[in-house]
PDB file of C-alpha atoms in Angstrom:
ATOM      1  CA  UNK A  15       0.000   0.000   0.000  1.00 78.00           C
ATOM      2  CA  UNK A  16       1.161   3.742  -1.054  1.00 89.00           C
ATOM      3  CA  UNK A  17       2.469   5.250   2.522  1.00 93.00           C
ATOM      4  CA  UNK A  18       2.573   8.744   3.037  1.00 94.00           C
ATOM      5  CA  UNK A  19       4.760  10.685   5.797  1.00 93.00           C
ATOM      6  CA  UNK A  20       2.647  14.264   5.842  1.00 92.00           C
ATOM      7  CA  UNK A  21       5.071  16.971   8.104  1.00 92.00           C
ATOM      8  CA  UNK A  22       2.930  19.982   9.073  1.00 93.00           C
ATOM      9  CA  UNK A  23       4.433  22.750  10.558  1.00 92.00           C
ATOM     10  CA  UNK A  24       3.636  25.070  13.476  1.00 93.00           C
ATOM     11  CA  UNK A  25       3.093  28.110  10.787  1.00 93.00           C
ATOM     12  CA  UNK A  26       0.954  25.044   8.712  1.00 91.00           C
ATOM     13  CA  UNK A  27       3.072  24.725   6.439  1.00 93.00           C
ATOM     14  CA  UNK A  28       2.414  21.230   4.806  1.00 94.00           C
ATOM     15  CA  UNK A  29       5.302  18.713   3.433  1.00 93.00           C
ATOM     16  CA  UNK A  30       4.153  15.338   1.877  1.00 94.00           C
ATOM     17  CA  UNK A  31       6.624  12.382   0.575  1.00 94.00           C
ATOM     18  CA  UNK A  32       6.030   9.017  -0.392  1.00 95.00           C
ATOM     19  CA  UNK A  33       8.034   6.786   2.060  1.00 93.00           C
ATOM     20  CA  UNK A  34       8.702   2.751   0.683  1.00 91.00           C
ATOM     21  CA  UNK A  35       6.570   1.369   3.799  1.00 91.00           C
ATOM     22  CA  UNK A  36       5.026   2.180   7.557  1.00 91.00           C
ATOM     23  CA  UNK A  37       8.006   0.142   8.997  1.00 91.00           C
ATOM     24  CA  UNK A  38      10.651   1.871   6.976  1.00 90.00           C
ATOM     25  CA  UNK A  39       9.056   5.438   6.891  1.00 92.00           C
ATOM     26  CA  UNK A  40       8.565   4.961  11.068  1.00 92.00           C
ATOM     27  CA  UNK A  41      11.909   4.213  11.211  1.00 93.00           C
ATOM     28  CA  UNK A  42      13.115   7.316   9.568  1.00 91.00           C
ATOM     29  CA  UNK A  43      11.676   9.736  11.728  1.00 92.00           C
ATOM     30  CA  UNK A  44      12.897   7.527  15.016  1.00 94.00           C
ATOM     31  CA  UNK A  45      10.396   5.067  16.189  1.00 92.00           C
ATOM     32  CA  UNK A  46      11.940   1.989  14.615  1.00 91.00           C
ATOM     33  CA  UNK A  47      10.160  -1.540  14.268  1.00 88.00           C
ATOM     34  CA  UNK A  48      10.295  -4.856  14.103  1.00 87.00           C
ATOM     35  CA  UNK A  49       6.953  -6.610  12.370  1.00 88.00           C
ATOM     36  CA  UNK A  50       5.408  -9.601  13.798  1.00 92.00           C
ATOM     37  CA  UNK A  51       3.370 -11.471  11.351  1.00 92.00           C
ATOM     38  CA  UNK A  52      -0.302 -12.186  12.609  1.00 94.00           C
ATOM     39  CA  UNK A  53      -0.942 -15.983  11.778  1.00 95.00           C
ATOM     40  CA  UNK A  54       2.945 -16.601  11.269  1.00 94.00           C
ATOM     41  CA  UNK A  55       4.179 -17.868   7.658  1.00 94.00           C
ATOM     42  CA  UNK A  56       1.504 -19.804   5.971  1.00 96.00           C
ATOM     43  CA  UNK A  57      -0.964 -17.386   4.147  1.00 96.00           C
ATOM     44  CA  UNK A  58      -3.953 -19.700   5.572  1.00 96.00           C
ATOM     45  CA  UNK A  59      -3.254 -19.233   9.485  1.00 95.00           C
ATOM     46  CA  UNK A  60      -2.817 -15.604   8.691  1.00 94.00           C
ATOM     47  CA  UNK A  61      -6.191 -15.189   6.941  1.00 94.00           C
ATOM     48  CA  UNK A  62      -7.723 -17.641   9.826  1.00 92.00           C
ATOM     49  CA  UNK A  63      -5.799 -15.083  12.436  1.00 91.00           C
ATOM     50  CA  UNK A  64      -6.581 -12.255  11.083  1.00 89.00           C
ATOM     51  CA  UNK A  65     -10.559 -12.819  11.315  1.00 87.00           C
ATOM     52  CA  UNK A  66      -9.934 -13.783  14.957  1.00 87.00           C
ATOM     53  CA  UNK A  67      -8.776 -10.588  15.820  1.00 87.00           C
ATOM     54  CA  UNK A  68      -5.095 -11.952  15.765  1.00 88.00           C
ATOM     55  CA  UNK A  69      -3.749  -8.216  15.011  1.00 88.00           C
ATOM     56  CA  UNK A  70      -6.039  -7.025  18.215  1.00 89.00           C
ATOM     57  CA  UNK A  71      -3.802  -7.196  21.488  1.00 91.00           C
ATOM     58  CA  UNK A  72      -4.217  -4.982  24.448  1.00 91.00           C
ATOM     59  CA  UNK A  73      -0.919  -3.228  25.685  1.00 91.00           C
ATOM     60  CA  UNK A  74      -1.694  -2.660  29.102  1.00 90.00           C
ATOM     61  CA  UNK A  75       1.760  -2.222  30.510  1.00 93.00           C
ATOM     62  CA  UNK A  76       5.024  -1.830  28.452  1.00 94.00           C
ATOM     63  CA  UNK A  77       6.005  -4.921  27.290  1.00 95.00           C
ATOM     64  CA  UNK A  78       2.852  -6.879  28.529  1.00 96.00           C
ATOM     65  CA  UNK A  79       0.148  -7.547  25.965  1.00 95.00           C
ATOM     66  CA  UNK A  80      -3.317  -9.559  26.075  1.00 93.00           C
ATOM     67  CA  UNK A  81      -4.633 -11.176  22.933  1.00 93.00           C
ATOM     68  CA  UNK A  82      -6.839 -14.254  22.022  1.00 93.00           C
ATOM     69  CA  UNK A  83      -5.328 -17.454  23.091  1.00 94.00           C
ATOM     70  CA  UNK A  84      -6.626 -19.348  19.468  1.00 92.00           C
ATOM     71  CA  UNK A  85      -4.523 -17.378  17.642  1.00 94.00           C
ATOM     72  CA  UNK A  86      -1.532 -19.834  18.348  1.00 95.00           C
ATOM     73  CA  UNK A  87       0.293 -19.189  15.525  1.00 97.00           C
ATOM     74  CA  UNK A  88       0.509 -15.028  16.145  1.00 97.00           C
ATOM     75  CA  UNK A  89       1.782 -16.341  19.837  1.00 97.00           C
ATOM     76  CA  UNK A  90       4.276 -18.381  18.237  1.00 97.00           C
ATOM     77  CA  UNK A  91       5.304 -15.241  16.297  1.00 97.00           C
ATOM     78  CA  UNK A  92       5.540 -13.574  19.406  1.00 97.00           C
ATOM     79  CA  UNK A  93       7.844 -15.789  20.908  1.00 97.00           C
ATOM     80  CA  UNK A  94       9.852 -15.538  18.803  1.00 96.00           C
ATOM     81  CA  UNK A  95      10.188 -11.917  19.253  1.00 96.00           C
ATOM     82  CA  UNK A  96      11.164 -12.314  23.046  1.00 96.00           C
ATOM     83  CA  UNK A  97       7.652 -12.523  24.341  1.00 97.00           C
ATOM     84  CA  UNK A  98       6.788 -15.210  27.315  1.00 97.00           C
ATOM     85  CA  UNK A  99       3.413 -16.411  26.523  1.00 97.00           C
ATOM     86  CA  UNK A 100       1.131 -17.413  29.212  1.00 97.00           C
ATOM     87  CA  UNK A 101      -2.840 -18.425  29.519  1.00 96.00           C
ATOM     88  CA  UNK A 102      -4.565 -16.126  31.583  1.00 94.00           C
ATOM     89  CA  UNK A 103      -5.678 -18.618  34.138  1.00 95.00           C
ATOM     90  CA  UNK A 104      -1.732 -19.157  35.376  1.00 97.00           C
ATOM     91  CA  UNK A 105      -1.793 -15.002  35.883  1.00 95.00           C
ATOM     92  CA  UNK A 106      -5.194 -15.141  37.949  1.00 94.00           C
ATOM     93  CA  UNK A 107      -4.182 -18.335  39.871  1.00 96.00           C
ATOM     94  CA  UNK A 108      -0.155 -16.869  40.475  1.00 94.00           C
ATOM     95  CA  UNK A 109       1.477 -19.634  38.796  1.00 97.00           C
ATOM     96  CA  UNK A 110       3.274 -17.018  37.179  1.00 95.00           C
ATOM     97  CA  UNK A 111       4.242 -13.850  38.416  1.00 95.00           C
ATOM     98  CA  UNK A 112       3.965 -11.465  34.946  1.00 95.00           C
ATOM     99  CA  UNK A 113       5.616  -8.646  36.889  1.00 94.00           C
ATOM    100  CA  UNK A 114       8.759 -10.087  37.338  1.00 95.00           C
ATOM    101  CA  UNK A 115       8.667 -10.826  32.879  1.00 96.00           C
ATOM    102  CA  UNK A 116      10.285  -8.052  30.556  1.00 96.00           C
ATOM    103  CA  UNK A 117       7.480  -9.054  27.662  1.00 97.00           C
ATOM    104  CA  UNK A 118       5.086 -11.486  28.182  1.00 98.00           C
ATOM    105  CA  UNK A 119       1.707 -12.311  25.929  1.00 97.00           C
ATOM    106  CA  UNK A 120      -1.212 -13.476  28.551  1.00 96.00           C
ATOM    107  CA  UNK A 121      -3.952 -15.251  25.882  1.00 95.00           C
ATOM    108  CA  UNK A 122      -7.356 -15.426  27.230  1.00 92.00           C
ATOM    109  CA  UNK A 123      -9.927 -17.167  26.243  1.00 90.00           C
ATOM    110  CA  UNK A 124     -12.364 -15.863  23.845  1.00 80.00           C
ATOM    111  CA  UNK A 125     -12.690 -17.339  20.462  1.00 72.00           C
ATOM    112  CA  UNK A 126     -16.970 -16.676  20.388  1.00 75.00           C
ATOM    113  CA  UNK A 127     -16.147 -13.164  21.045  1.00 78.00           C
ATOM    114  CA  UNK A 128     -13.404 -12.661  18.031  1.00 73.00           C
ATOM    115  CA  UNK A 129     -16.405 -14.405  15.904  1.00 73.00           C
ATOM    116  CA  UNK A 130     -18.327 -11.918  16.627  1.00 74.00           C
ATOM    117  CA  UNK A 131     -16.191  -9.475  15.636  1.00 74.00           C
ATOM    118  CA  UNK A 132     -14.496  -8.146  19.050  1.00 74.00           C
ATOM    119  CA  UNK A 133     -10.895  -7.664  19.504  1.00 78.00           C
ATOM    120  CA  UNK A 134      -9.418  -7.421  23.258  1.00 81.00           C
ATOM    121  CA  UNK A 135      -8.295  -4.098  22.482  1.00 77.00           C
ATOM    122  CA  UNK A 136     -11.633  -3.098  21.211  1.00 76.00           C
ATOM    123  CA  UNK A 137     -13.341  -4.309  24.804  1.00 76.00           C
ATOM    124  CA  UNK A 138     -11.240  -1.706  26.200  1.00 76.00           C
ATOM    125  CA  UNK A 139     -13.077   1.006  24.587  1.00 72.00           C
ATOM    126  CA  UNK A 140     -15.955   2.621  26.111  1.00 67.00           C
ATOM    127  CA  UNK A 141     -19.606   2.311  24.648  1.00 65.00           C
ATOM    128  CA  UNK A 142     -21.908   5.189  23.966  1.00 65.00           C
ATOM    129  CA  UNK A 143     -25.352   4.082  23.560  1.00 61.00           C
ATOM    130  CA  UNK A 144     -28.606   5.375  24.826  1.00 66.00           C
ATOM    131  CA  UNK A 145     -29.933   3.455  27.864  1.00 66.00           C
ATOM    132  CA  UNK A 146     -34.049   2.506  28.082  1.00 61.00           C
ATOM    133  CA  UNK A 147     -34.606   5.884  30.047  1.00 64.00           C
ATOM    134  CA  UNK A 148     -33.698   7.543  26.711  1.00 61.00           C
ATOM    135  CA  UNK A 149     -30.733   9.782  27.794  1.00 60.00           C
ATOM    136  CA  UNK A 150     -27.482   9.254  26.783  1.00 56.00           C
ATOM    137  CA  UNK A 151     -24.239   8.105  28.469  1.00 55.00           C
ATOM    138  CA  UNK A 152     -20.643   6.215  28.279  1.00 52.00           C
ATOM    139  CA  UNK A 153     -20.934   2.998  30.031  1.00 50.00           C
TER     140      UNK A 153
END
């Protein structure tokens, strides 16, 4: 996909260049990257991966992330990027102390929810909907 670094300046002035890609364009201006591929090498398990919200983890302290624990293959990706992975129940039930890891991937369970179309990051998000009193609010 065309990438496009857009620099606008204090006074507005605008500046737009093509860069080659996000990783390589990030990179240039200082927030280097390394890609993990969702679903790993086979173009199946990424497709599969990618519907289950396999691109959808929850940062919710630097280095510690929360995905789905069906995406096995993205974990396996993971892994090999330095991440401990570890199933949620062995954080709840202090098998494993998560604090004491530098980057760790906790997988819960959740598979029905990623069919239905919600990430782990997305559950973090709140929810504006009007309640049966018919006003309005964030819940």
């Amino acid at each position: 996909l065309q990438v496009i670094h857009l620099t606008v300046t204090p006074d507005r002035d605008t500046q737009m260049k093509e860069v080659p890609g996000l990783i390589k364009g990030l990179s240039d201006i200082g927030m280097p990257m390394e890609a993990i591929i969702c679903g790993g090498e086979k173009r199946v398990d990424q497709e599969r991966e990618q519907w289950l919200s396999g691109t959808n983890f929850f940062a919710f302290a630097p280095g510690k992330i929360l995905g789905y624990a069906c995406n096995y293959h993205t974990l396996r990706e993971l892994e090999k990027a330095g991440f401990k992975t570890v199933p949620v129940a062995d954080v709840v039930s202090d098998k494993v102390d998560i604090n004491a890891m530098e980057k760790v991937a906790v997988g819960i369970e959740g598979a029905e929810l990623a069919r239905g179309g919600g990430g782990v990051r997305c559950m973090t998000m709140p929810v504006q909907r009007e309640p049966l009193d018919g006003k309005t609010g964030v819940f």
